[in-house]
Amino acid sequence: MTHTHQRPVAYRLPAKPDVPAGARARLEADFERFRAALPADVAADVREKHRVDLTGEYAGRRIRLPFGKASGQLSMSADAVEADVAAGLGFVVLKTVIGEDAAGARTMEPWAVRASAMKVEPIVSASGRKGWTVTWKGRGWDRSFDAYLALYRAALAIGGAAGVPVAASVKCHLPPAGEAFHEAEYAHTVAKLAAVGGEGAILEKDFSPTLAGDARAGSLEAVERWIAEVPRLIKRQAPLTLGLKLMNALQGDGLQVEMVRAAAASAADFLVLFNRLFDPGRGVAYGGWDLSDRNLRVLDVCRGLSHPPEFSATGNICSGRVMAEYALRGATSGQLHTFFQLPLSAYPATAGSRSARALHALLFHPEEGLIAWMLSLGEAGIVEPRDGLLHFLDIAHGAARHAD
Ligand SMILES: Cc1cc2nc3c(=O)[nH]c(=O)nc-3n(C[C@H](O)[C@H](O)[C@H](O)COP(=O)(O)O)c2cc1C
């Protein structure tokens, strides 16, 4: 028996942000000024000039900005983490490592394949909108577990020095219905990660899109069992902060909502919603507007759950506007991959790392950026100022209130 009922989102964003002329002029000036470089402390600058507090939340931690690096090919080296922290990102999730037992055996070995080249390409959604997707046949971390632990150690030191949370990501044994979990794999992998991460360790458990096309995910029972059991298995090893990153199921919106309901009732501390879509015909995962359209549609229904989950959004966050859409459905942060990977000509910024250029557009674009949409939500009365500031987190915290 499920306790869902459909509640429409009370507030739909207008076509363009409604921003008073003076505030818009200040925003346009910053958009131009910061094309070459962002200020050293973006959040402080935005607070002072635009009266917007960008503080977000990830894994229960306050973060300086709601935008973070999602797990994947762009978080596989200490240099990448260093550049993200320097650019001002709010948090970083490392590439997913495939778990192993003490003897080095990996039940999810097929997910540790070496990658073919990635291709960043335009994709047109069913609704006719042009976006971007990354086509790639690889899966998890393909070097040794020790090399991953070394990356995690280095990344934590870089993040820790700047107050930026860094999460590890893992995929361990997921048995088909009726088969037992290979617990030794969880025990070994989680203990090693927790030893590096210490008391504040954050771990995401990745249910990746390729799983959606795998026979073992064929039944709702099998998937619900994973969602219920995996957090228990992991938490038995170490008291870390655990996030479940849910895949987009092939079977439709109903099953997707059931997965969220099961995850919200599990021992996980937060969720990441939702990983990319899977095209069984081509055997590849994809994103673009189909991904955010589906995610937002499912999240609309999830707001009717009796215990809506705390979550970090993922999926086609290519503008502050899309971030605001997720926040209106309860997201306290967003994690991006594709938008950090575009051709340089796609960013309005003229210098800096891709993360810095992306952040410039995500925050300051006068029509698509998060500051413009925060100001617009303020004008509409969806977010009310506190201490003279409009707070990003009030969008998510108000989400429940505005649904009534
Ligand atoms: C090339 C590529 C590799 C990825 N690898 C992982 C991974 O190892 N673990 C994971 O949890 N998500 C992985 N993802 C998913 C991203 O973290 C992200 O959730 C997803 O792409 C949706 O965000 P986007 O639309 O901004 O790309 C990968 C995505 C891409 C494009």
Short mmCIF file of C-alpha atoms and ligand atoms in Angstrom, two decimals:
data_model
loop_
_atom_site.label_atom_id
_atom_site.label_comp_id
_atom_site.label_asym_id
_atom_site.label_seq_id
_atom_site.Cartn_x
_atom_site.Cartn_y
_atom_site.Cartn_z
CA MET A 1 0.00 0.00 0.00
CA THR A 2 1.50 3.32 -0.98
CA HIS A 3 0.60 6.70 0.37
CA THR A 4 1.04 8.80 -2.71
CA HIS A 5 -1.37 11.29 -4.08
CA GLN A 6 -0.63 13.70 -6.84
CA ARG A 7 -0.18 17.30 -5.79
CA PRO A 8 0.64 19.77 -8.52
CA VAL A 9 3.55 22.12 -8.07
CA ALA A 10 1.93 25.27 -6.79
CA TYR A 11 4.28 27.61 -8.60
CA ARG A 12 5.35 27.47 -12.24
CA LEU A 13 8.25 29.66 -13.26
CA PRO A 14 7.28 32.30 -15.84
CA ALA A 15 9.00 32.35 -19.25
CA LYS A 16 11.38 35.10 -18.12
CA PRO A 17 12.50 36.10 -14.63
CA ASP A 18 10.64 39.08 -13.20
CA VAL A 19 13.45 41.27 -11.87
CA PRO A 20 13.13 45.00 -11.03
CA ALA A 21 15.12 47.27 -13.37
CA GLY A 22 17.78 48.36 -10.85
CA ALA A 23 18.54 44.81 -9.72
CA ARG A 24 18.61 43.65 -13.32
CA ALA A 25 21.14 46.37 -14.23
CA ARG A 26 23.40 45.30 -11.33
CA LEU A 27 23.15 41.67 -12.46
CA GLU A 28 23.94 42.52 -16.08
CA ALA A 29 26.97 44.52 -14.95
CA ASP A 30 28.29 41.54 -12.94
CA PHE A 31 27.58 39.13 -15.79
CA GLU A 32 29.79 41.28 -18.04
CA ARG A 33 32.45 42.02 -15.41
CA PHE A 34 32.89 38.37 -14.40
CA ARG A 35 33.25 36.96 -17.94
CA ALA A 36 37.02 36.96 -17.43
CA ALA A 37 37.09 35.82 -13.78
CA LEU A 38 34.76 35.29 -10.85
CA PRO A 39 35.44 37.13 -7.58
CA ALA A 40 37.48 35.17 -5.01
CA ASP A 41 34.48 34.76 -2.69
CA VAL A 42 31.50 34.58 -5.03
CA ALA A 43 28.96 33.84 -2.30
CA ALA A 44 29.99 36.87 -0.20
CA ASP A 45 29.98 39.13 -3.25
CA VAL A 46 26.49 37.98 -4.26
CA ARG A 47 25.18 38.37 -0.72
CA GLU A 48 26.43 41.93 -0.52
CA LYS A 49 25.51 43.14 -4.01
CA HIS A 50 22.36 41.21 -4.82
CA ARG A 51 21.06 40.43 -1.32
CA VAL A 52 20.89 36.74 -2.22
CA ASP A 53 22.23 34.01 0.06
CA LEU A 54 23.34 31.10 -2.13
CA THR A 55 24.03 28.69 0.76
CA GLY A 56 22.88 25.18 -0.09
CA GLU A 57 22.98 21.85 1.68
CA TYR A 58 24.56 18.56 0.66
CA ALA A 59 24.62 15.40 2.78
CA GLY A 60 23.44 17.48 5.74
CA ARG A 61 26.37 19.94 5.39
CA ARG A 62 26.02 23.61 4.60
CA ILE A 63 27.72 24.44 1.30
CA ARG A 64 28.74 27.87 -0.05
CA LEU A 65 26.88 27.40 -3.37
CA PRO A 66 24.27 24.81 -4.34
CA PHE A 67 26.20 23.61 -7.43
CA GLY A 68 28.54 20.62 -7.11
CA LYS A 69 30.50 18.26 -9.34
CA ALA A 70 28.62 14.98 -9.88
CA SER A 71 30.38 11.63 -9.82
CA GLY A 72 32.00 10.74 -13.12
CA GLN A 73 34.84 11.30 -15.53
CA LEU A 74 35.42 14.84 -14.29
CA SER A 75 36.27 13.87 -10.70
CA MET A 76 39.01 11.31 -11.21
CA SER A 77 42.08 13.32 -10.24
CA ALA A 78 43.29 15.60 -7.46
CA ASP A 79 43.92 18.29 -10.11
CA ALA A 80 40.26 18.24 -11.12
CA VAL A 81 39.16 18.55 -7.48
CA GLU A 82 41.63 21.40 -6.94
CA ALA A 83 40.21 23.28 -9.95
CA ASP A 84 36.63 22.76 -8.75
CA VAL A 85 37.37 23.99 -5.26
CA ALA A 86 39.25 27.00 -6.67
CA ALA A 87 36.36 27.79 -9.04
CA GLY A 88 34.00 27.96 -6.05
CA LEU A 89 31.90 24.79 -6.40
CA GLY A 90 29.91 23.79 -3.32
CA PHE A 91 30.92 20.11 -3.17
CA VAL A 92 32.56 17.34 -5.17
CA VAL A 93 31.54 13.69 -5.64
CA LEU A 94 34.34 11.43 -6.84
CA LYS A 95 33.99 8.86 -9.62
CA THR A 96 32.27 5.58 -8.60
CA VAL A 97 34.64 2.84 -7.50
CA ILE A 98 33.60 -0.80 -7.93
CA GLY A 99 33.72 -2.58 -4.58
CA GLU A 100 35.94 -5.57 -3.89
CA ASP A 101 36.45 -8.09 -1.10
CA ALA A 102 39.72 -8.62 0.79
CA ALA A 103 40.95 -10.96 -1.97
CA GLY A 104 40.31 -8.29 -4.62
CA ALA A 105 37.31 -10.10 -6.17
CA ARG A 106 34.60 -7.85 -7.65
CA THR A 107 31.07 -9.11 -8.25
CA MET A 108 30.31 -5.94 -10.21
CA GLU A 109 33.39 -6.44 -12.40
CA PRO A 110 31.47 -5.69 -15.64
CA TRP A 111 31.04 -2.13 -14.30
CA ALA A 112 34.80 -1.62 -14.05
CA VAL A 113 35.33 -1.62 -17.81
CA ARG A 114 37.82 0.70 -19.47
CA ALA A 115 36.15 3.57 -21.25
CA SER A 116 35.93 4.34 -24.91
CA ALA A 117 36.30 8.05 -25.75
CA MET A 118 33.53 10.32 -24.49
CA LYS A 119 31.58 12.37 -26.97
CA VAL A 120 29.79 15.54 -25.94
CA GLU A 121 27.00 16.07 -28.42
CA PRO A 122 23.74 17.97 -28.96
CA ILE A 123 20.53 16.05 -28.27
CA VAL A 124 16.95 17.02 -29.08
CA SER A 125 14.33 15.96 -26.53
CA ALA A 126 10.88 14.51 -27.19
CA SER A 127 9.57 18.02 -26.39
CA GLY A 128 11.78 19.42 -29.17
CA ARG A 129 14.33 21.24 -27.03
CA LYS A 130 17.99 21.16 -27.92
CA GLY A 131 20.36 20.25 -25.10
CA TRP A 132 23.60 18.37 -24.53
CA THR A 133 24.47 14.79 -23.71
CA VAL A 134 27.67 12.83 -23.16
CA THR A 135 27.87 9.53 -25.01
CA TRP A 136 30.25 7.06 -23.45
CA LYS A 137 30.49 3.31 -23.06
CA GLY A 138 32.56 3.21 -19.88
CA ARG A 139 31.26 2.61 -16.39
CA GLY A 140 33.13 2.70 -13.04
CA TRP A 141 36.65 3.57 -11.85
CA ASP A 142 39.01 1.38 -13.88
CA ARG A 143 42.21 1.68 -11.83
CA SER A 144 43.07 -0.11 -8.58
CA PHE A 145 41.14 0.37 -5.34
CA ASP A 146 44.35 1.61 -3.71
CA ALA A 147 44.64 4.29 -6.37
CA TYR A 148 41.05 5.32 -5.57
CA LEU A 149 41.81 5.51 -1.85
CA ALA A 150 44.80 7.74 -2.64
CA LEU A 151 42.58 10.02 -4.73
CA TYR A 152 39.99 10.15 -1.95
CA ARG A 153 42.68 11.06 0.62
CA ALA A 154 44.08 13.84 -1.59
CA ALA A 155 40.64 15.17 -2.49
CA LEU A 156 39.55 15.30 1.17
CA ALA A 157 42.65 17.34 2.02
CA ILE A 158 41.94 19.81 -0.79
CA GLY A 159 38.24 20.08 0.04
CA GLY A 160 38.82 20.18 3.79
CA ALA A 161 41.14 23.17 3.53
CA ALA A 162 38.37 25.15 1.82
CA GLY A 163 35.38 23.78 3.75
CA VAL A 164 34.12 21.95 0.65
CA PRO A 165 32.60 18.49 1.26
CA VAL A 166 34.04 15.68 -0.87
CA ALA A 167 32.10 12.42 -1.21
CA ALA A 168 33.28 9.03 -2.37
CA SER A 169 31.00 6.95 -4.57
CA VAL A 170 30.74 3.18 -4.66
CA LYS A 171 28.99 0.34 -6.38
CA CYS A 172 28.99 -3.06 -4.59
CA HIS A 173 27.23 -6.34 -5.15
CA LEU A 174 23.58 -6.15 -6.23
CA PRO A 175 22.17 -9.67 -6.41
CA PRO A 176 19.23 -10.75 -8.55
CA ALA A 177 16.08 -11.64 -6.59
CA GLY A 178 16.54 -14.78 -4.50
CA GLU A 179 20.35 -14.62 -4.28
CA ALA A 180 22.31 -13.51 -1.22
CA PHE A 181 24.40 -10.31 -0.96
CA HIS A 182 28.15 -10.82 -1.10
CA GLU A 183 28.61 -9.10 2.24
CA ALA A 184 32.39 -9.53 2.31
CA GLU A 185 32.60 -7.06 -0.55
CA TYR A 186 30.65 -4.41 1.37
CA ALA A 187 32.67 -5.07 4.53
CA HIS A 188 36.05 -4.65 2.86
CA THR A 189 35.18 -1.73 0.58
CA VAL A 190 33.28 0.36 3.11
CA ALA A 191 35.81 -0.22 5.91
CA LYS A 192 38.67 0.98 3.68
CA LEU A 193 36.74 4.05 2.52
CA ALA A 194 35.66 4.89 6.07
CA ALA A 195 39.25 4.59 7.29
CA VAL A 196 40.26 7.32 4.84
CA GLY A 197 37.11 9.43 5.21
CA GLY A 198 37.05 9.37 9.00
CA GLU A 199 34.10 10.49 11.08
CA GLY A 200 32.70 12.92 8.54
CA ALA A 201 32.85 10.51 5.61
CA ILE A 202 30.18 10.91 2.96
CA LEU A 203 29.43 8.05 0.61
CA GLU A 204 27.10 7.88 -2.37
CA LYS A 205 25.87 4.47 -3.46
CA ASP A 206 25.41 4.57 -7.19
CA PHE A 207 22.52 2.74 -8.85
CA SER A 208 23.67 3.60 -12.35
CA PRO A 209 21.63 3.90 -15.55
CA THR A 210 23.29 0.85 -17.09
CA LEU A 211 21.75 -1.17 -14.25
CA ALA A 212 18.34 -0.14 -15.55
CA GLY A 213 19.10 -2.13 -18.67
CA ASP A 214 20.47 -5.10 -16.76
CA ALA A 215 18.41 -8.25 -16.21
CA ARG A 216 19.06 -8.15 -12.46
CA ALA A 217 16.98 -4.93 -12.22
CA GLY A 218 14.09 -6.54 -14.05
CA SER A 219 11.68 -6.72 -11.12
CA LEU A 220 10.49 -4.12 -8.66
CA GLU A 221 11.04 -6.66 -5.86
CA ALA A 222 14.75 -6.97 -6.68
CA VAL A 223 15.26 -3.20 -6.83
CA GLU A 224 13.24 -2.55 -3.65
CA ARG A 225 15.30 -5.18 -1.86
CA TRP A 226 18.54 -3.46 -2.89
CA ILE A 227 17.24 -0.11 -1.74
CA ALA A 228 16.19 -1.49 1.65
CA GLU A 229 19.22 -3.75 2.26
CA VAL A 230 22.18 -1.83 0.85
CA PRO A 231 22.00 1.07 3.35
CA ARG A 232 21.84 -1.43 6.21
CA LEU A 233 24.82 -3.36 4.83
CA ILE A 234 26.88 -0.19 4.45
CA LYS A 235 25.92 1.36 7.78
CA ARG A 236 26.76 -1.85 9.58
CA GLN A 237 30.39 -1.28 8.54
CA ALA A 238 30.76 2.38 9.50
CA PRO A 239 28.62 5.30 10.70
CA LEU A 240 29.16 7.41 7.59
CA THR A 241 26.68 9.76 5.91
CA LEU A 242 25.10 7.73 3.14
CA GLY A 243 23.37 8.92 0.00
CA LEU A 244 21.53 6.67 -2.44
CA LYS A 245 21.79 7.79 -6.04
CA LEU A 246 18.81 6.31 -7.84
CA MET A 247 18.74 5.40 -11.49
CA ASN A 248 15.92 6.21 -13.85
CA ALA A 249 13.98 2.96 -14.26
CA LEU A 250 12.95 1.82 -17.71
CA GLN A 251 9.55 0.73 -16.46
CA GLY A 252 7.92 4.13 -16.10
CA ASP A 253 7.07 6.84 -13.59
CA GLY A 254 5.12 4.59 -11.19
CA LEU A 255 8.11 2.38 -10.46
CA GLN A 256 10.30 5.45 -10.17
CA VAL A 257 8.09 6.85 -7.40
CA GLU A 258 8.10 3.46 -5.67
CA MET A 259 11.90 3.52 -5.65
CA VAL A 260 11.91 6.94 -4.00
CA ARG A 261 9.37 5.83 -1.44
CA ALA A 262 11.49 2.79 -0.58
CA ALA A 263 14.67 4.88 -0.43
CA ALA A 264 13.05 7.52 1.81
CA ALA A 265 12.12 4.73 4.23
CA SER A 266 15.60 3.17 4.14
CA ALA A 267 18.57 3.81 6.43
CA ALA A 268 20.08 6.23 3.87
CA ASP A 269 20.63 9.82 5.01
CA PHE A 270 19.91 11.51 1.71
CA LEU A 271 19.12 10.75 -1.92
CA VAL A 272 20.50 11.86 -5.27
CA LEU A 273 17.69 12.07 -7.87
CA PHE A 274 17.87 10.84 -10.67
CA ASN A 275 20.78 9.46 -12.70
CA ARG A 276 20.63 9.47 -16.49
CA LEU A 277 18.13 7.77 -18.79
CA PHE A 278 19.09 4.52 -20.49
CA ASP A 279 18.59 3.72 -24.16
CA PRO A 280 18.46 -0.11 -24.36
CA GLY A 281 18.60 -0.03 -28.16
CA ARG A 282 21.94 1.77 -28.28
CA GLY A 283 23.11 0.45 -24.91
CA VAL A 284 24.03 3.94 -23.69
CA ALA A 285 22.90 6.36 -21.01
CA TYR A 286 21.82 9.84 -22.06
CA GLY A 287 20.65 13.17 -20.71
CA GLY A 288 19.40 16.51 -21.99
CA TRP A 289 15.87 17.87 -21.58
CA ASP A 290 14.24 14.41 -21.64
CA LEU A 291 16.15 13.71 -18.43
CA SER A 292 15.14 16.87 -16.57
CA ASP A 293 11.56 16.67 -17.91
CA ARG A 294 11.23 13.16 -16.50
CA ASN A 295 12.98 13.94 -13.24
CA LEU A 296 10.84 17.00 -12.56
CA ARG A 297 7.66 15.14 -13.47
CA VAL A 298 8.46 12.29 -11.08
CA LEU A 299 9.54 14.71 -8.34
CA ASP A 300 6.18 16.46 -8.66
CA VAL A 301 4.53 13.19 -7.66
CA CYS A 302 7.12 12.51 -4.93
CA ARG A 303 6.05 15.67 -3.15
CA GLY A 304 2.90 13.82 -2.25
CA LEU A 305 4.80 11.08 -0.39
CA SER A 306 4.18 11.00 3.32
CA HIS A 307 7.95 11.35 3.93
CA PRO A 308 9.46 13.35 1.07
CA PRO A 309 13.20 12.66 1.01
CA GLU A 310 16.09 15.10 1.44
CA PHE A 311 17.83 15.15 -1.88
CA SER A 312 20.51 16.52 -4.14
CA ALA A 313 19.24 16.93 -7.69
CA THR A 314 21.02 15.69 -10.79
CA GLY A 315 20.04 15.73 -14.45
CA ASN A 316 20.43 18.44 -17.08
CA ILE A 317 21.16 21.23 -14.61
CA CYS A 318 22.35 23.54 -17.37
CA SER A 319 21.09 26.81 -15.89
CA GLY A 320 20.08 28.47 -12.65
CA ARG A 321 16.53 28.19 -13.87
CA VAL A 322 16.69 24.37 -13.94
CA MET A 323 18.30 24.45 -10.46
CA ALA A 324 15.37 26.57 -9.26
CA GLU A 325 12.92 24.04 -10.76
CA TYR A 326 14.54 21.24 -8.76
CA ALA A 327 14.64 23.40 -5.62
CA LEU A 328 10.92 24.10 -5.96
CA ARG A 329 10.51 20.33 -5.66
CA GLY A 330 12.69 20.10 -2.55
CA ALA A 331 16.32 19.90 -3.77
CA THR A 332 18.87 21.62 -1.53
CA SER A 333 21.73 21.24 -4.01
CA GLY A 334 22.41 20.17 -7.58
CA GLN A 335 25.19 18.03 -8.99
CA LEU A 336 26.28 18.41 -12.59
CA HIS A 337 28.36 16.50 -15.08
CA THR A 338 27.40 17.45 -18.65
CA PHE A 339 27.34 21.23 -18.16
CA PHE A 340 30.95 21.09 -16.93
CA GLN A 341 31.98 19.42 -20.15
CA LEU A 342 30.66 21.65 -22.96
CA PRO A 343 32.74 23.10 -25.78
CA LEU A 344 34.29 26.36 -24.55
CA SER A 345 32.27 28.29 -27.12
CA ALA A 346 29.06 27.28 -25.30
CA TYR A 347 29.94 29.33 -22.21
CA PRO A 348 29.52 33.12 -22.09
CA ALA A 349 32.70 33.41 -19.97
CA THR A 350 35.94 34.07 -21.85
CA ALA A 351 38.53 32.65 -19.44
CA GLY A 352 38.96 30.24 -16.54
CA SER A 353 38.46 26.52 -15.97
CA ARG A 354 35.28 24.89 -17.30
CA SER A 355 33.94 24.76 -13.75
CA ALA A 356 34.48 28.52 -13.33
CA ARG A 357 32.95 29.30 -16.73
CA ALA A 358 29.97 27.09 -15.96
CA LEU A 359 29.47 28.74 -12.57
CA HIS A 360 29.54 32.18 -14.18
CA ALA A 361 26.58 31.25 -16.42
CA LEU A 362 24.74 29.25 -13.75
CA LEU A 363 24.80 32.18 -11.34
CA PHE A 364 24.98 35.44 -13.28
CA HIS A 365 23.19 34.95 -16.60
CA PRO A 366 20.57 37.73 -16.51
CA GLU A 367 17.78 35.50 -17.82
CA GLU A 368 18.81 31.94 -17.02
CA GLY A 369 21.01 32.35 -13.94
CA LEU A 370 20.16 31.45 -10.36
CA ILE A 371 20.45 35.00 -9.02
CA ALA A 372 17.88 36.26 -11.54
CA TRP A 373 15.54 33.41 -10.58
CA MET A 374 16.03 33.98 -6.86
CA LEU A 375 15.12 37.64 -7.34
CA SER A 376 12.12 36.62 -9.44
CA LEU A 377 10.94 34.18 -6.75
CA GLY A 378 11.30 37.03 -4.30
CA GLU A 379 9.13 39.30 -6.48
CA ALA A 380 6.50 36.54 -6.70
CA GLY A 381 6.49 36.10 -2.91
CA ILE A 382 7.56 32.44 -3.17
CA VAL A 383 10.68 33.28 -1.18
CA GLU A 384 10.46 35.99 1.45
CA PRO A 385 13.53 37.86 2.64
CA ARG A 386 15.00 37.02 6.05
CA ASP A 387 17.54 39.39 7.54
CA GLY A 388 17.29 41.38 4.31
CA LEU A 389 18.39 38.42 2.17
CA LEU A 390 16.64 35.97 -0.14
CA HIS A 391 17.86 32.49 0.82
CA PHE A 392 18.28 29.72 -1.74
CA LEU A 393 17.45 27.10 0.88
CA ASP A 394 14.09 28.74 1.50
CA ILE A 395 12.97 27.57 -1.96
CA ALA A 396 13.31 23.92 -0.90
CA HIS A 397 12.14 24.52 2.64
CA GLY A 398 9.09 26.35 1.35
CA ALA A 399 8.36 23.60 -1.16
CA ALA A 400 6.20 21.64 1.25
CA ARG A 401 4.36 24.77 2.39
CA HIS A 402 3.58 25.88 -1.14
CA ALA A 403 2.25 22.46 -2.07
CA ASP A 404 -0.65 22.84 0.35
C1 LIG B 1 30.55 10.27 -18.79
C2 LIG B 1 29.75 10.13 -17.56
C3 LIG B 1 30.19 9.28 -16.54
C4 LIG B 1 29.45 9.14 -15.37
N1 LIG B 1 29.89 8.33 -14.39
C5 LIG B 1 29.19 8.22 -13.22
C6 LIG B 1 29.67 7.43 -12.14
O1 LIG B 1 30.71 6.81 -12.21
N2 LIG B 1 28.90 7.38 -11.01
C7 LIG B 1 27.73 8.07 -10.87
O2 LIG B 1 27.10 8.00 -9.81
N3 LIG B 1 27.26 8.85 -11.88
C8 LIG B 1 27.97 8.93 -13.05
N4 LIG B 1 27.50 9.74 -14.05
C9 LIG B 1 26.23 10.46 -13.87
C10 LIG B 1 26.47 11.89 -13.44
O3 LIG B 1 27.08 11.94 -12.17
C11 LIG B 1 25.17 12.72 -13.39
O4 LIG B 1 24.39 12.32 -12.30
C12 LIG B 1 24.34 12.60 -14.66
O5 LIG B 1 25.15 12.69 -15.80
C13 LIG B 1 23.25 13.67 -14.74
O6 LIG B 1 23.79 14.95 -14.70
P1 LIG B 1 24.09 15.82 -16.02
O7 LIG B 1 22.82 15.89 -16.81
O8 LIG B 1 24.53 17.15 -15.48
O9 LIG B 1 25.17 15.14 -16.77
C14 LIG B 1 28.23 9.87 -15.22
C15 LIG B 1 27.80 10.72 -16.25
C16 LIG B 1 28.53 10.86 -17.40
C17 LIG B 1 28.03 11.79 -18.46
#
